[in-house]
Amino acid sequence: MSATIPGPDGRPRCRWCAAAPEFFDYHDREWGFPVTDDTRLFEKLSLESFQSGLSWRTILAKRENFRAAFAGFDFHKLAQFDEADVARLLADSGIVRHRGKIEAAINNARRACEIVEAEGSLAAFLWRFEPEDDDASPQTRSTSPASVALSKELRKRGWKFVGPTTVYAFMQAMGLINDHAEGCVIRDEVTRARMAMQRPS
C-alpha cells in the first residue's frame, strides 16, 4: 500500500489525510513544521493529552473552543485557574469534558511555568529532545526513544497525561522530527524549514 494519496491538487500527501477533508489543510500548513513558540508548544502538548483515546479530528474540530476556554493556552494564565474554572470547563460542551484531562492541563501549565523559570523557555527544554540520528521509516511507529525520554522527564517534573505515544504525536506535529511520508510533497518543505530554523537555547 502506498504511503501517500493524491491531494486536492493531485500531488501526493501523507495517507492519513484521507481520514477527513480538513486534514489536508492542517497537514500542508502545520503538521511537521518546526515550532519554537512556547504557547503553541504548550497548546499542542495539551491538545494531544486531550486526544488520548479520541481522534485528532474531534480535537481539531474543537480547537478554537479549547483556545477560548483555556485562555489561549497561555500557560501563565492557565496556571491561575482554580476549582471554579474546572467547574466552568466541565460545563463547556465545546470542549472535551474530562475532569482528569482538564485538571492535568492546569497542572501542566504550572509545571510549564516552572520549566520556563528553570530553563529560560519551554522551547529550549523541549527541543533538547530532538533526536540527532533517527533512521526509522516515517510513520512506522507510535513511540521512539526520544519520546520515551521526553515523556519520562516531563512526568518526573510532575506533568500528567504525557505518555510516550502522546509525546511522539507532539514531536511529529511540532517538527522535532520530520515524519512526513517519503514522496509526500510537504516532506521537502518541512526539511527546508527544519534546516533554516534556529534551535532555541
Short mmCIF file of C-alpha atoms in Angstrom, two decimals:
data_model
loop_
_atom_site.label_atom_id
_atom_site.label_comp_id
_atom_site.label_asym_id
_atom_site.label_seq_id
_atom_site.Cartn_x
_atom_site.Cartn_y
_atom_site.Cartn_z
CA MET A 1 0.00 0.00 0.00
CA SER A 2 1.32 3.43 -0.90
CA ALA A 3 2.21 5.77 1.95
CA THR A 4 0.67 8.68 0.07
CA ILE A 5 -2.59 9.64 -1.59
CA PRO A 6 -3.31 12.39 -4.15
CA GLY A 7 -4.20 15.71 -2.54
CA PRO A 8 -6.75 18.21 -3.87
CA ASP A 9 -4.13 19.46 -6.34
CA GLY A 10 -3.21 15.95 -7.44
CA ARG A 11 0.15 15.98 -5.69
CA PRO A 12 0.94 13.27 -3.10
CA ARG A 13 0.20 13.75 0.58
CA CYS A 14 0.56 11.51 3.63
CA ARG A 15 -2.11 8.80 3.55
CA TRP A 16 -3.63 9.85 6.89
CA CYS A 17 -5.07 12.94 5.19
CA ALA A 18 -7.72 10.68 3.64
CA ALA A 19 -9.39 10.32 7.05
CA ALA A 20 -11.05 13.77 6.83
CA PRO A 21 -11.17 16.59 4.24
CA GLU A 22 -9.99 19.17 6.79
CA PHE A 23 -6.79 17.20 7.38
CA PHE A 24 -5.27 18.37 4.09
CA ASP A 25 -5.05 22.00 5.22
CA TYR A 26 -3.72 21.02 8.65
CA HIS A 27 -1.20 18.70 7.01
CA ASP A 28 0.01 21.28 4.48
CA ARG A 29 0.21 24.29 6.80
CA GLU A 30 1.04 22.96 10.25
CA TRP A 31 1.91 19.30 10.76
CA GLY A 32 5.64 18.74 10.98
CA PHE A 33 6.75 22.35 10.53
CA PRO A 34 9.11 23.29 13.37
CA VAL A 35 7.61 25.36 16.19
CA THR A 36 9.60 27.25 18.84
CA ASP A 37 6.83 29.40 20.29
CA ASP A 38 6.19 28.44 23.92
CA THR A 39 2.43 28.99 23.76
CA ARG A 40 1.99 26.90 20.62
CA LEU A 41 4.14 24.13 22.04
CA PHE A 42 2.14 24.06 25.25
CA GLU A 43 -1.13 24.14 23.32
CA LYS A 44 -0.13 21.14 21.25
CA LEU A 45 1.03 19.13 24.26
CA SER A 46 -2.30 19.92 25.91
CA LEU A 47 -4.40 19.02 22.89
CA GLU A 48 -2.50 15.78 22.39
CA SER A 49 -3.27 14.96 26.02
CA PHE A 50 -6.97 15.64 25.42
CA GLN A 51 -6.85 13.47 22.30
CA SER A 52 -5.83 10.39 24.29
CA GLY A 53 -8.49 7.77 23.49
CA LEU A 54 -10.12 10.03 20.90
CA SER A 55 -9.48 11.01 17.28
CA TRP A 56 -7.47 14.04 16.23
CA ARG A 57 -10.43 15.02 14.03
CA THR A 58 -12.50 15.51 17.18
CA ILE A 59 -9.85 17.69 18.79
CA LEU A 60 -9.12 19.70 15.64
CA ALA A 61 -12.83 20.48 15.23
CA LYS A 62 -12.91 21.79 18.81
CA ARG A 63 -9.55 23.56 18.77
CA GLU A 64 -10.91 27.11 18.69
CA ASN A 65 -13.28 26.25 21.54
CA PHE A 66 -10.35 24.89 23.52
CA ARG A 67 -8.39 28.08 22.89
CA ALA A 68 -11.27 30.23 24.10
CA ALA A 69 -11.84 28.07 27.18
CA PHE A 70 -8.17 27.71 28.17
CA ALA A 71 -7.00 31.34 27.92
CA GLY A 72 -5.44 30.80 24.51
CA PHE A 73 -3.19 28.19 26.16
CA ASP A 74 -1.19 31.00 27.74
CA PHE A 75 0.17 28.75 30.47
CA HIS A 76 0.94 31.68 32.77
CA LYS A 77 -2.80 32.49 32.81
CA LEU A 78 -3.92 28.87 32.83
CA ALA A 79 -1.73 28.20 35.87
CA GLN A 80 -4.02 30.53 37.84
CA PHE A 81 -7.18 28.52 37.10
CA ASP A 82 -8.95 27.16 40.18
CA GLU A 83 -11.77 24.78 41.04
CA ALA A 84 -14.37 27.28 39.81
CA ASP A 85 -12.66 27.24 36.43
CA VAL A 86 -12.68 23.44 36.44
CA ALA A 87 -16.44 23.51 37.07
CA ARG A 88 -16.89 26.02 34.24
CA LEU A 89 -14.87 23.88 31.85
CA LEU A 90 -16.79 20.74 32.79
CA ALA A 91 -19.96 22.56 31.74
CA ASP A 92 -18.49 23.69 28.40
CA SER A 93 -19.91 21.49 25.63
CA GLY A 94 -17.46 22.97 23.13
CA ILE A 95 -14.51 21.05 24.58
CA VAL A 96 -13.78 17.53 25.79
CA ARG A 97 -15.28 17.46 29.27
CA HIS A 98 -12.96 15.08 31.09
CA ARG A 99 -12.11 16.16 34.63
CA GLY A 100 -8.79 14.35 34.71
CA LYS A 101 -7.60 15.92 31.47
CA ILE A 102 -8.85 19.39 32.42
CA GLU A 103 -7.08 19.21 35.77
CA ALA A 104 -3.98 17.86 34.03
CA ALA A 105 -3.92 20.86 31.66
CA ILE A 106 -4.00 23.25 34.62
CA ASN A 107 -1.37 21.25 36.48
CA ASN A 108 0.81 21.11 33.37
CA ALA A 109 0.52 24.88 32.95
CA ARG A 110 2.00 25.29 36.42
CA ARG A 111 4.75 22.83 35.58
CA ALA A 112 5.44 24.73 32.33
CA CYS A 113 5.93 27.92 34.34
CA GLU A 114 8.48 26.06 36.45
CA ILE A 115 10.34 24.90 33.34
CA VAL A 116 10.48 28.45 31.98
CA GLU A 117 11.86 29.67 35.29
CA ALA A 118 14.49 26.93 35.34
CA GLU A 119 15.35 26.61 31.64
CA GLY A 120 14.58 30.03 30.15
CA SER A 121 11.81 28.81 27.86
CA LEU A 122 9.63 25.80 27.26
CA ALA A 123 11.02 25.60 23.73
CA ALA A 124 14.62 25.38 24.93
CA PHE A 125 13.68 22.47 27.16
CA LEU A 126 11.58 20.56 24.63
CA TRP A 127 13.92 20.96 21.67
CA ARG A 128 16.71 19.36 23.69
CA PHE A 129 14.91 16.10 22.94
CA GLU A 130 15.12 16.47 19.17
CA PRO A 131 16.76 13.20 18.06
CA GLU A 132 20.13 13.67 16.37
CA ASP A 133 20.05 10.44 14.38
CA ASP A 134 16.80 8.67 13.64
CA ASP A 135 16.69 6.42 10.59
CA ALA A 136 13.27 4.89 11.23
CA SER A 137 10.95 4.98 8.22
CA PRO A 138 8.27 7.70 8.51
CA GLN A 139 5.02 6.81 10.24
CA THR A 140 6.03 3.27 11.13
CA ARG A 141 5.79 3.59 14.91
CA SER A 142 3.89 5.36 17.67
CA THR A 143 6.77 5.96 20.07
CA SER A 144 10.52 6.50 19.82
CA PRO A 145 13.50 6.55 22.16
CA ALA A 146 13.28 10.36 22.16
CA SER A 147 9.57 10.40 23.00
CA VAL A 148 10.13 7.89 25.79
CA ALA A 149 12.92 10.07 27.21
CA LEU A 150 10.87 13.29 27.00
CA SER A 151 7.81 11.61 28.48
CA LYS A 152 9.89 10.30 31.38
CA GLU A 153 11.40 13.73 32.05
CA LEU A 154 8.05 15.52 31.89
CA ARG A 155 6.48 13.05 34.30
CA LYS A 156 9.48 13.38 36.60
CA ARG A 157 8.74 17.11 36.65
CA GLY A 158 5.10 16.48 37.59
CA TRP A 159 3.34 16.62 34.21
CA LYS A 160 0.30 14.40 33.61
CA PHE A 161 -1.21 12.72 30.53
CA VAL A 162 2.14 12.86 28.71
CA GLY A 163 2.88 9.23 27.91
CA PRO A 164 5.36 8.27 25.16
CA THR A 165 2.66 7.92 22.48
CA THR A 166 1.17 11.34 23.28
CA VAL A 167 4.65 12.86 23.29
CA TYR A 168 5.58 11.20 19.99
CA ALA A 169 2.48 12.65 18.30
CA PHE A 170 3.52 16.04 19.70
CA MET A 171 7.05 15.66 18.31
CA GLN A 172 5.69 14.72 14.88
CA ALA A 173 3.35 17.69 14.78
CA MET A 174 5.76 20.31 16.13
CA GLY A 175 8.62 19.39 13.80
CA LEU A 176 11.05 17.86 16.27
CA ILE A 177 11.13 15.09 13.67
CA ASN A 178 10.09 15.07 10.02
CA ASP A 179 7.66 12.17 9.84
CA HIS A 180 6.03 13.08 6.53
CA ALA A 181 5.95 10.07 4.24
CA GLU A 182 8.62 9.59 1.63
CA GLY A 183 7.11 11.04 -1.52
CA CYS A 184 4.78 13.44 0.32
CA VAL A 185 5.05 16.86 -1.33
CA ILE A 186 5.29 18.57 2.07
CA ARG A 187 8.22 16.47 3.31
CA ASP A 188 10.84 18.55 1.49
CA GLU A 189 9.20 21.78 2.68
CA VAL A 190 9.50 20.60 6.27
CA THR A 191 13.10 19.52 5.70
CA ARG A 192 13.96 23.01 4.45
CA ALA A 193 12.14 24.65 7.35
CA ARG A 194 13.99 22.47 9.85
CA MET A 195 17.33 23.25 8.22
CA ALA A 196 16.63 27.00 8.25
CA MET A 197 15.35 27.27 11.81
CA GLN A 198 17.39 28.48 14.75
CA ARG A 199 17.18 25.99 17.58
CA PRO A 200 16.16 27.58 20.89
CA SER A 201 18.78 27.66 23.59
#
